[in-house]
Amino acid sequence: MEPNFFKLIKSKFMVTEYFKKKYSKGEFIELKKDKFFILSRGNISIEINNTNFDNFKIIELYEGEMIAPLFAFEKIEYLPIYIIANTEVEIFEVDKKVFFSKMINDSSDFSMFFNYISNKSTTLFQKVLFSTMTIEEKFLAYLNLNKDEDNIIFIDKNMTELAKELFVTRTALYKIINNLIEREVVRRVDTKIFKLIK
């Protein structure tokens, strides 16, 4: 079960120590440096923009969850992510220093927080990094991660599902696969079975 940071903020912080902001459905949400953002009501999506300038949803967040918390630490001025309100949304904004001043006195809360951002942020940043790869690089990386000792890969999903996992369109993925087959980089053994040649 995910920790509910909204309840934690309400129980540990004074009203003057956080700022509330509301967003309408479809509105974009902008993050600020040195702040933590907690979803207190509603549901949002985080999308990424891939190398073909297509937007793909990578995660949905619900009441009580933190929004991309690692962003508060990173010295990155721009991330190719878009945060969109799927419903009417309310977000609590807490200064990073104020947040830690409260959390530092409770080891269980502190541990919960770091476990949470480790799990969530690692997944998010891996997907953001993945979005910067070309379609061919993504597909070859997928094959290399799933190959057996004979360089055989069984893909246990249909093309639409695979395209979604790789954050590309089905049509673009088909073109890349056919191109790799023509160049004899990959051989199609069966409908869902491939062999890496090079």
JSON list of C-alpha atoms in Angstrom, two decimals:
[
{"chain": "A", "resi": 1, "resn": "MET", "atom": "CA", "xyz": [0.00, 0.00, 0.00]},
{"chain": "A", "resi": 2, "resn": "GLU", "atom": "CA", "xyz": [1.33, 3.45, -1.00]},
{"chain": "A", "resi": 3, "resn": "PRO", "atom": "CA", "xyz": [1.96, 5.97, 1.82]},
{"chain": "A", "resi": 4, "resn": "ASN", "atom": "CA", "xyz": [-0.56, 8.82, 1.99]},
{"chain": "A", "resi": 5, "resn": "PHE", "atom": "CA", "xyz": [1.49, 12.02, 2.17]},
{"chain": "A", "resi": 6, "resn": "PHE", "atom": "CA", "xyz": [-1.64, 14.17, 2.15]},
{"chain": "A", "resi": 7, "resn": "LYS", "atom": "CA", "xyz": [-2.68, 12.73, 5.53]},
{"chain": "A", "resi": 8, "resn": "LEU", "atom": "CA", "xyz": [0.88, 13.07, 6.80]},
{"chain": "A", "resi": 9, "resn": "ILE", "atom": "CA", "xyz": [0.99, 16.77, 5.82]},
{"chain": "A", "resi": 10, "resn": "LYS", "atom": "CA", "xyz": [-2.38, 17.43, 7.46]},
{"chain": "A", "resi": 11, "resn": "SER", "atom": "CA", "xyz": [-1.31, 15.74, 10.70]},
{"chain": "A", "resi": 12, "resn": "LYS", "atom": "CA", "xyz": [2.23, 17.16, 11.06]},
{"chain": "A", "resi": 13, "resn": "PHE", "atom": "CA", "xyz": [2.17, 20.57, 9.38]},
{"chain": "A", "resi": 14, "resn": "MET", "atom": "CA", "xyz": [0.52, 23.83, 10.34]},
{"chain": "A", "resi": 15, "resn": "VAL", "atom": "CA", "xyz": [-1.76, 25.42, 7.73]},
{"chain": "A", "resi": 16, "resn": "THR", "atom": "CA", "xyz": [0.77, 28.24, 7.29]},
{"chain": "A", "resi": 17, "resn": "GLU", "atom": "CA", "xyz": [3.50, 25.72, 6.34]},
{"chain": "A", "resi": 18, "resn": "TYR", "atom": "CA", "xyz": [1.98, 24.60, 3.06]},
{"chain": "A", "resi": 19, "resn": "PHE", "atom": "CA", "xyz": [0.28, 26.23, 0.11]},
{"chain": "A", "resi": 20, "resn": "LYS", "atom": "CA", "xyz": [-2.82, 24.83, -1.63]},
{"chain": "A", "resi": 21, "resn": "LYS", "atom": "CA", "xyz": [-3.51, 25.29, -5.32]},
{"chain": "A", "resi": 22, "resn": "LYS", "atom": "CA", "xyz": [-6.39, 24.03, -7.46]},
{"chain": "A", "resi": 23, "resn": "TYR", "atom": "CA", "xyz": [-6.30, 23.00, -11.12]},
{"chain": "A", "resi": 24, "resn": "SER", "atom": "CA", "xyz": [-9.09, 22.34, -13.58]},
{"chain": "A", "resi": 25, "resn": "LYS", "atom": "CA", "xyz": [-9.41, 19.16, -15.64]},
{"chain": "A", "resi": 26, "resn": "GLY", "atom": "CA", "xyz": [-6.98, 19.26, -18.58]},
{"chain": "A", "resi": 27, "resn": "GLU", "atom": "CA", "xyz": [-4.80, 21.98, -17.03]},
{"chain": "A", "resi": 28, "resn": "PHE", "atom": "CA", "xyz": [-1.02, 21.59, -17.06]},
{"chain": "A", "resi": 29, "resn": "ILE", "atom": "CA", "xyz": [0.79, 21.56, -13.69]},
{"chain": "A", "resi": 30, "resn": "GLU", "atom": "CA", "xyz": [4.21, 23.16, -13.36]},
{"chain": "A", "resi": 31, "resn": "LEU", "atom": "CA", "xyz": [6.75, 22.02, -10.78]},
{"chain": "A", "resi": 32, "resn": "LYS", "atom": "CA", "xyz": [9.10, 24.38, -8.93]},
{"chain": "A", "resi": 33, "resn": "LYS", "atom": "CA", "xyz": [12.58, 23.80, -7.59]},
{"chain": "A", "resi": 34, "resn": "ASP", "atom": "CA", "xyz": [13.06, 23.08, -3.87]},
{"chain": "A", "resi": 35, "resn": "LYS", "atom": "CA", "xyz": [9.38, 22.26, -3.37]},
{"chain": "A", "resi": 36, "resn": "PHE", "atom": "CA", "xyz": [7.48, 19.05, -2.79]},
{"chain": "A", "resi": 37, "resn": "PHE", "atom": "CA", "xyz": [4.06, 18.64, -4.37]},
{"chain": "A", "resi": 38, "resn": "ILE", "atom": "CA", "xyz": [1.44, 16.34, -2.84]},
{"chain": "A", "resi": 39, "resn": "LEU", "atom": "CA", "xyz": [-1.80, 15.47, -4.58]},
{"chain": "A", "resi": 40, "resn": "SER", "atom": "CA", "xyz": [-4.54, 16.13, -2.01]},
{"chain": "A", "resi": 41, "resn": "ARG", "atom": "CA", "xyz": [-7.52, 15.61, -4.31]},
{"chain": "A", "resi": 42, "resn": "GLY", "atom": "CA", "xyz": [-8.10, 14.24, -7.80]},
{"chain": "A", "resi": 43, "resn": "ASN", "atom": "CA", "xyz": [-6.01, 12.34, -10.31]},
{"chain": "A", "resi": 44, "resn": "ILE", "atom": "CA", "xyz": [-3.17, 13.39, -12.64]},
{"chain": "A", "resi": 45, "resn": "SER", "atom": "CA", "xyz": [-1.12, 11.90, -15.47]},
{"chain": "A", "resi": 46, "resn": "ILE", "atom": "CA", "xyz": [2.58, 12.30, -16.15]},
{"chain": "A", "resi": 47, "resn": "GLU", "atom": "CA", "xyz": [3.38, 12.11, -19.86]},
{"chain": "A", "resi": 48, "resn": "ILE", "atom": "CA", "xyz": [6.65, 12.18, -21.75]},
{"chain": "A", "resi": 49, "resn": "ASN", "atom": "CA", "xyz": [7.50, 13.52, -25.17]},
{"chain": "A", "resi": 50, "resn": "ASN", "atom": "CA", "xyz": [9.53, 11.01, -27.18]},
{"chain": "A", "resi": 51, "resn": "THR", "atom": "CA", "xyz": [11.98, 11.57, -30.02]},
{"chain": "A", "resi": 52, "resn": "ASN", "atom": "CA", "xyz": [9.09, 11.60, -32.53]},
{"chain": "A", "resi": 53, "resn": "PHE", "atom": "CA", "xyz": [7.32, 14.30, -30.52]},
{"chain": "A", "resi": 54, "resn": "ASP", "atom": "CA", "xyz": [4.53, 11.92, -29.54]},
{"chain": "A", "resi": 55, "resn": "ASN", "atom": "CA", "xyz": [3.17, 12.15, -25.99]},
{"chain": "A", "resi": 56, "resn": "PHE", "atom": "CA", "xyz": [2.81, 8.94, -23.99]},
{"chain": "A", "resi": 57, "resn": "LYS", "atom": "CA", "xyz": [1.39, 8.55, -20.50]},
{"chain": "A", "resi": 58, "resn": "ILE", "atom": "CA", "xyz": [3.88, 6.85, -18.22]},
{"chain": "A", "resi": 59, "resn": "ILE", "atom": "CA", "xyz": [2.18, 7.05, -14.84]},
{"chain": "A", "resi": 60, "resn": "GLU", "atom": "CA", "xyz": [-1.01, 8.11, -13.09]},
{"chain": "A", "resi": 61, "resn": "LEU", "atom": "CA", "xyz": [-1.02, 9.50, -9.56]},
{"chain": "A", "resi": 62, "resn": "TYR", "atom": "CA", "xyz": [-3.86, 9.67, -7.05]},
{"chain": "A", "resi": 63, "resn": "GLU", "atom": "CA", "xyz": [-4.74, 11.36, -3.76]},
{"chain": "A", "resi": 64, "resn": "GLY", "atom": "CA", "xyz": [-1.94, 11.23, -1.21]},
{"chain": "A", "resi": 65, "resn": "GLU", "atom": "CA", "xyz": [0.91, 10.68, -3.67]},
{"chain": "A", "resi": 66, "resn": "MET", "atom": "CA", "xyz": [3.90, 12.96, -4.26]},
{"chain": "A", "resi": 67, "resn": "ILE", "atom": "CA", "xyz": [4.43, 14.36, -7.74]},
{"chain": "A", "resi": 68, "resn": "ALA", "atom": "CA", "xyz": [7.92, 13.63, -9.18]},
{"chain": "A", "resi": 69, "resn": "PRO", "atom": "CA", "xyz": [9.66, 14.30, -5.82]},
{"chain": "A", "resi": 70, "resn": "LEU", "atom": "CA", "xyz": [13.18, 13.76, -7.14]},
{"chain": "A", "resi": 71, "resn": "PHE", "atom": "CA", "xyz": [12.73, 16.88, -9.27]},
{"chain": "A", "resi": 72, "resn": "ALA", "atom": "CA", "xyz": [13.15, 18.93, -6.08]},
{"chain": "A", "resi": 73, "resn": "PHE", "atom": "CA", "xyz": [16.74, 17.63, -5.75]},
{"chain": "A", "resi": 74, "resn": "GLU", "atom": "CA", "xyz": [17.93, 17.46, -9.35]},
{"chain": "A", "resi": 75, "resn": "LYS", "atom": "CA", "xyz": [19.98, 20.22, -10.96]},
{"chain": "A", "resi": 76, "resn": "ILE", "atom": "CA", "xyz": [17.99, 19.82, -14.16]},
{"chain": "A", "resi": 77, "resn": "GLU", "atom": "CA", "xyz": [16.33, 22.87, -15.68]},
{"chain": "A", "resi": 78, "resn": "TYR", "atom": "CA", "xyz": [14.07, 20.92, -18.03]},
{"chain": "A", "resi": 79, "resn": "LEU", "atom": "CA", "xyz": [12.56, 17.46, -18.09]},
{"chain": "A", "resi": 80, "resn": "PRO", "atom": "CA", "xyz": [10.56, 16.19, -21.10]},
{"chain": "A", "resi": 81, "resn": "ILE", "atom": "CA", "xyz": [7.53, 15.48, -18.92]},
{"chain": "A", "resi": 82, "resn": "TYR", "atom": "CA", "xyz": [4.07, 16.99, -18.85]},
{"chain": "A", "resi": 83, "resn": "ILE", "atom": "CA", "xyz": [1.84, 16.82, -15.79]},
{"chain": "A", "resi": 84, "resn": "ILE", "atom": "CA", "xyz": [-1.85, 17.03, -16.62]},
{"chain": "A", "resi": 85, "resn": "ALA", "atom": "CA", "xyz": [-4.91, 17.14, -14.36]},
{"chain": "A", "resi": 86, "resn": "ASN", "atom": "CA", "xyz": [-7.28, 14.32, -15.32]},
{"chain": "A", "resi": 87, "resn": "THR", "atom": "CA", "xyz": [-9.94, 15.65, -12.94]},
{"chain": "A", "resi": 88, "resn": "GLU", "atom": "CA", "xyz": [-10.46, 18.71, -10.76]},
{"chain": "A", "resi": 89, "resn": "VAL", "atom": "CA", "xyz": [-7.25, 18.67, -8.73]},
{"chain": "A", "resi": 90, "resn": "GLU", "atom": "CA", "xyz": [-5.93, 20.16, -5.50]},
{"chain": "A", "resi": 91, "resn": "ILE", "atom": "CA", "xyz": [-2.21, 20.11, -4.75]},
{"chain": "A", "resi": 92, "resn": "PHE", "atom": "CA", "xyz": [-0.30, 20.90, -1.55]},
{"chain": "A", "resi": 93, "resn": "GLU", "atom": "CA", "xyz": [3.01, 22.67, -2.09]},
{"chain": "A", "resi": 94, "resn": "VAL", "atom": "CA", "xyz": [5.59, 22.36, 0.72]},
{"chain": "A", "resi": 95, "resn": "ASP", "atom": "CA", "xyz": [9.02, 23.91, 0.94]},
{"chain": "A", "resi": 96, "resn": "LYS", "atom": "CA", "xyz": [11.72, 21.22, 0.96]},
{"chain": "A", "resi": 97, "resn": "LYS", "atom": "CA", "xyz": [13.46, 22.59, 4.07]},
{"chain": "A", "resi": 98, "resn": "VAL", "atom": "CA", "xyz": [10.19, 22.81, 6.01]},
{"chain": "A", "resi": 99, "resn": "PHE", "atom": "CA", "xyz": [9.29, 19.27, 4.94]},
{"chain": "A", "resi": 100, "resn": "PHE", "atom": "CA", "xyz": [12.56, 17.79, 6.19]},
{"chain": "A", "resi": 101, "resn": "SER", "atom": "CA", "xyz": [12.45, 19.76, 9.43]},
{"chain": "A", "resi": 102, "resn": "LYS", "atom": "CA", "xyz": [9.24, 17.89, 10.27]},
{"chain": "A", "resi": 103, "resn": "MET", "atom": "CA", "xyz": [10.26, 14.49, 8.94]},
{"chain": "A", "resi": 104, "resn": "ILE", "atom": "CA", "xyz": [13.70, 14.33, 10.57]},
{"chain": "A", "resi": 105, "resn": "ASN", "atom": "CA", "xyz": [12.20, 13.74, 14.03]},
{"chain": "A", "resi": 106, "resn": "ASP", "atom": "CA", "xyz": [10.34, 10.59, 13.02]},
{"chain": "A", "resi": 107, "resn": "SER", "atom": "CA", "xyz": [12.57, 7.82, 11.68]},
{"chain": "A", "resi": 108, "resn": "SER", "atom": "CA", "xyz": [9.64, 5.73, 10.40]},
{"chain": "A", "resi": 109, "resn": "ASP", "atom": "CA", "xyz": [8.22, 8.63, 8.36]},
{"chain": "A", "resi": 110, "resn": "PHE", "atom": "CA", "xyz": [11.69, 9.51, 7.09]},
{"chain": "A", "resi": 111, "resn": "SER", "atom": "CA", "xyz": [12.32, 5.92, 6.00]},
{"chain": "A", "resi": 112, "resn": "MET", "atom": "CA", "xyz": [8.90, 5.73, 4.36]},
{"chain": "A", "resi": 113, "resn": "PHE", "atom": "CA", "xyz": [9.61, 8.90, 2.40]},
{"chain": "A", "resi": 114, "resn": "PHE", "atom": "CA", "xyz": [12.97, 7.76, 1.04]},
{"chain": "A", "resi": 115, "resn": "ASN", "atom": "CA", "xyz": [11.67, 4.31, 0.12]},
{"chain": "A", "resi": 116, "resn": "TYR", "atom": "CA", "xyz": [8.82, 5.98, -1.74]},
{"chain": "A", "resi": 117, "resn": "ILE", "atom": "CA", "xyz": [10.93, 8.43, -3.75]},
{"chain": "A", "resi": 118, "resn": "SER", "atom": "CA", "xyz": [13.46, 5.69, -4.51]},
{"chain": "A", "resi": 119, "resn": "ASN", "atom": "CA", "xyz": [10.80, 3.44, -6.01]},
{"chain": "A", "resi": 120, "resn": "LYS", "atom": "CA", "xyz": [8.73, 6.07, -7.79]},
{"chain": "A", "resi": 121, "resn": "SER", "atom": "CA", "xyz": [11.49, 8.35, -9.00]},
{"chain": "A", "resi": 122, "resn": "THR", "atom": "CA", "xyz": [13.72, 5.58, -10.31]},
{"chain": "A", "resi": 123, "resn": "THR", "atom": "CA", "xyz": [10.87, 4.26, -12.44]},
{"chain": "A", "resi": 124, "resn": "LEU", "atom": "CA", "xyz": [9.97, 7.73, -13.69]},
{"chain": "A", "resi": 125, "resn": "PHE", "atom": "CA", "xyz": [13.52, 8.77, -14.59]},
{"chain": "A", "resi": 126, "resn": "GLN", "atom": "CA", "xyz": [14.22, 5.43, -16.32]},
{"chain": "A", "resi": 127, "resn": "LYS", "atom": "CA", "xyz": [11.18, 6.03, -18.50]},
{"chain": "A", "resi": 128, "resn": "VAL", "atom": "CA", "xyz": [12.19, 9.61, -19.19]},
{"chain": "A", "resi": 129, "resn": "LEU", "atom": "CA", "xyz": [15.66, 8.42, -20.21]},
{"chain": "A", "resi": 130, "resn": "PHE", "atom": "CA", "xyz": [14.10, 5.70, -22.37]},
{"chain": "A", "resi": 131, "resn": "SER", "atom": "CA", "xyz": [12.07, 8.37, -24.19]},
{"chain": "A", "resi": 132, "resn": "THR", "atom": "CA", "xyz": [15.29, 9.95, -25.53]},
{"chain": "A", "resi": 133, "resn": "MET", "atom": "CA", "xyz": [16.27, 6.78, -27.42]},
{"chain": "A", "resi": 134, "resn": "THR", "atom": "CA", "xyz": [15.37, 6.20, -31.06]},
{"chain": "A", "resi": 135, "resn": "ILE", "atom": "CA", "xyz": [12.74, 3.57, -31.90]},
{"chain": "A", "resi": 136, "resn": "GLU", "atom": "CA", "xyz": [15.43, 1.25, -33.24]},
{"chain": "A", "resi": 137, "resn": "GLU", "atom": "CA", "xyz": [17.52, 1.64, -30.07]},
{"chain": "A", "resi": 138, "resn": "LYS", "atom": "CA", "xyz": [14.48, 0.89, -27.91]},
{"chain": "A", "resi": 139, "resn": "PHE", "atom": "CA", "xyz": [13.53, -2.23, -29.84]},
{"chain": "A", "resi": 140, "resn": "LEU", "atom": "CA", "xyz": [17.09, -3.58, -29.90]},
{"chain": "A", "resi": 141, "resn": "ALA", "atom": "CA", "xyz": [17.47, -2.84, -26.19]},
{"chain": "A", "resi": 142, "resn": "TYR", "atom": "CA", "xyz": [14.24, -4.74, -25.54]},
{"chain": "A", "resi": 143, "resn": "LEU", "atom": "CA", "xyz": [15.49, -7.73, -27.58]},
{"chain": "A", "resi": 144, "resn": "ASN", "atom": "CA", "xyz": [18.87, -7.77, -25.82]},
{"chain": "A", "resi": 145, "resn": "LEU", "atom": "CA", "xyz": [17.22, -7.66, -22.40]},
{"chain": "A", "resi": 146, "resn": "ASN", "atom": "CA", "xyz": [14.95, -10.60, -23.24]},
{"chain": "A", "resi": 147, "resn": "LYS", "atom": "CA", "xyz": [17.15, -12.87, -25.38]},
{"chain": "A", "resi": 148, "resn": "ASP", "atom": "CA", "xyz": [18.20, -16.38, -24.36]},
{"chain": "A", "resi": 149, "resn": "GLU", "atom": "CA", "xyz": [21.66, -17.92, -24.77]},
{"chain": "A", "resi": 150, "resn": "ASP", "atom": "CA", "xyz": [20.94, -18.53, -28.49]},
{"chain": "A", "resi": 151, "resn": "ASN", "atom": "CA", "xyz": [19.89, -14.91, -29.10]},
{"chain": "A", "resi": 152, "resn": "ILE", "atom": "CA", "xyz": [16.26, -16.01, -29.44]},
{"chain": "A", "resi": 153, "resn": "ILE", "atom": "CA", "xyz": [13.54, -13.73, -28.11]},
{"chain": "A", "resi": 154, "resn": "PHE", "atom": "CA", "xyz": [9.92, -14.68, -27.51]},
{"chain": "A", "resi": 155, "resn": "ILE", "atom": "CA", "xyz": [7.72, -11.60, -27.28]},
{"chain": "A", "resi": 156, "resn": "ASP", "atom": "CA", "xyz": [4.77, -12.46, -25.05]},
{"chain": "A", "resi": 157, "resn": "LYS", "atom": "CA", "xyz": [2.60, -9.51, -26.16]},
{"chain": "A", "resi": 158, "resn": "ASN", "atom": "CA", "xyz": [1.01, -8.25, -29.34]},
{"chain": "A", "resi": 159, "resn": "MET", "atom": "CA", "xyz": [2.46, -5.40, -31.39]},
{"chain": "A", "resi": 160, "resn": "THR", "atom": "CA", "xyz": [0.11, -2.79, -29.93]},
{"chain": "A", "resi": 161, "resn": "GLU", "atom": "CA", "xyz": [1.12, -3.76, -26.36]},
{"chain": "A", "resi": 162, "resn": "LEU", "atom": "CA", "xyz": [4.82, -3.75, -27.26]},
{"chain": "A", "resi": 163, "resn": "ALA", "atom": "CA", "xyz": [4.55, -0.33, -28.93]},
{"chain": "A", "resi": 164, "resn": "LYS", "atom": "CA", "xyz": [2.89, 1.04, -25.80]},
{"chain": "A", "resi": 165, "resn": "GLU", "atom": "CA", "xyz": [5.64, -0.39, -23.58]},
{"chain": "A", "resi": 166, "resn": "LEU", "atom": "CA", "xyz": [8.31, 1.20, -25.80]},
{"chain": "A", "resi": 167, "resn": "PHE", "atom": "CA", "xyz": [6.41, 4.53, -25.98]},
{"chain": "A", "resi": 168, "resn": "VAL", "atom": "CA", "xyz": [6.17, 4.47, -29.77]},
{"chain": "A", "resi": 169, "resn": "THR", "atom": "CA", "xyz": [3.36, 4.11, -32.28]},
{"chain": "A", "resi": 170, "resn": "ARG", "atom": "CA", "xyz": [2.47, 0.69, -33.66]},
{"chain": "A", "resi": 171, "resn": "THR", "atom": "CA", "xyz": [3.08, 1.87, -37.25]},
{"chain": "A", "resi": 172, "resn": "ALA", "atom": "CA", "xyz": [6.54, 3.25, -36.44]},
{"chain": "A", "resi": 173, "resn": "LEU", "atom": "CA", "xyz": [7.50, 0.03, -34.64]},
{"chain": "A", "resi": 174, "resn": "TYR", "atom": "CA", "xyz": [6.44, -2.09, -37.63]},
{"chain": "A", "resi": 175, "resn": "LYS", "atom": "CA", "xyz": [8.62, 0.02, -39.94]},
{"chain": "A", "resi": 176, "resn": "ILE", "atom": "CA", "xyz": [11.67, -0.34, -37.71]},
{"chain": "A", "resi": 177, "resn": "ILE", "atom": "CA", "xyz": [11.22, -4.13, -37.36]},
{"chain": "A", "resi": 178, "resn": "ASN", "atom": "CA", "xyz": [10.89, -4.55, -41.14]},
{"chain": "A", "resi": 179, "resn": "ASN", "atom": "CA", "xyz": [13.95, -2.37, -41.66]},
{"chain": "A", "resi": 180, "resn": "LEU", "atom": "CA", "xyz": [16.01, -4.42, -39.18]},
{"chain": "A", "resi": 181, "resn": "ILE", "atom": "CA", "xyz": [14.92, -7.63, -40.91]},
{"chain": "A", "resi": 182, "resn": "GLU", "atom": "CA", "xyz": [15.90, -6.22, -44.34]},
{"chain": "A", "resi": 183, "resn": "ARG", "atom": "CA", "xyz": [19.32, -5.24, -42.96]},
{"chain": "A", "resi": 184, "resn": "GLU", "atom": "CA", "xyz": [19.68, -8.74, -41.47]},
{"chain": "A", "resi": 185, "resn": "VAL", "atom": "CA", "xyz": [20.13, -7.39, -37.96]},
{"chain": "A", "resi": 186, "resn": "VAL", "atom": "CA", "xyz": [17.12, -9.39, -36.81]},
{"chain": "A", "resi": 187, "resn": "ARG", "atom": "CA", "xyz": [15.38, -12.47, -38.19]},
{"chain": "A", "resi": 188, "resn": "ARG", "atom": "CA", "xyz": [11.71, -13.19, -37.60]},
{"chain": "A", "resi": 189, "resn": "VAL", "atom": "CA", "xyz": [11.48, -16.89, -36.71]},
{"chain": "A", "resi": 190, "resn": "ASP", "atom": "CA", "xyz": [7.74, -16.84, -36.04]},
{"chain": "A", "resi": 191, "resn": "THR", "atom": "CA", "xyz": [4.99, -14.30, -35.35]},
{"chain": "A", "resi": 192, "resn": "LYS", "atom": "CA", "xyz": [6.26, -13.58, -31.84]},
{"chain": "A", "resi": 193, "resn": "ILE", "atom": "CA", "xyz": [9.76, -15.06, -32.05]},
{"chain": "A", "resi": 194, "resn": "PHE", "atom": "CA", "xyz": [12.85, -13.14, -33.19]},
{"chain": "A", "resi": 195, "resn": "LYS", "atom": "CA", "xyz": [16.55, -13.93, -33.42]},
{"chain": "A", "resi": 196, "resn": "LEU", "atom": "CA", "xyz": [19.33, -11.35, -33.13]},
{"chain": "A", "resi": 197, "resn": "ILE", "atom": "CA", "xyz": [21.83, -11.81, -35.96]},
{"chain": "A", "resi": 198, "resn": "LYS", "atom": "CA", "xyz": [24.25, -8.94, -35.33]}
]
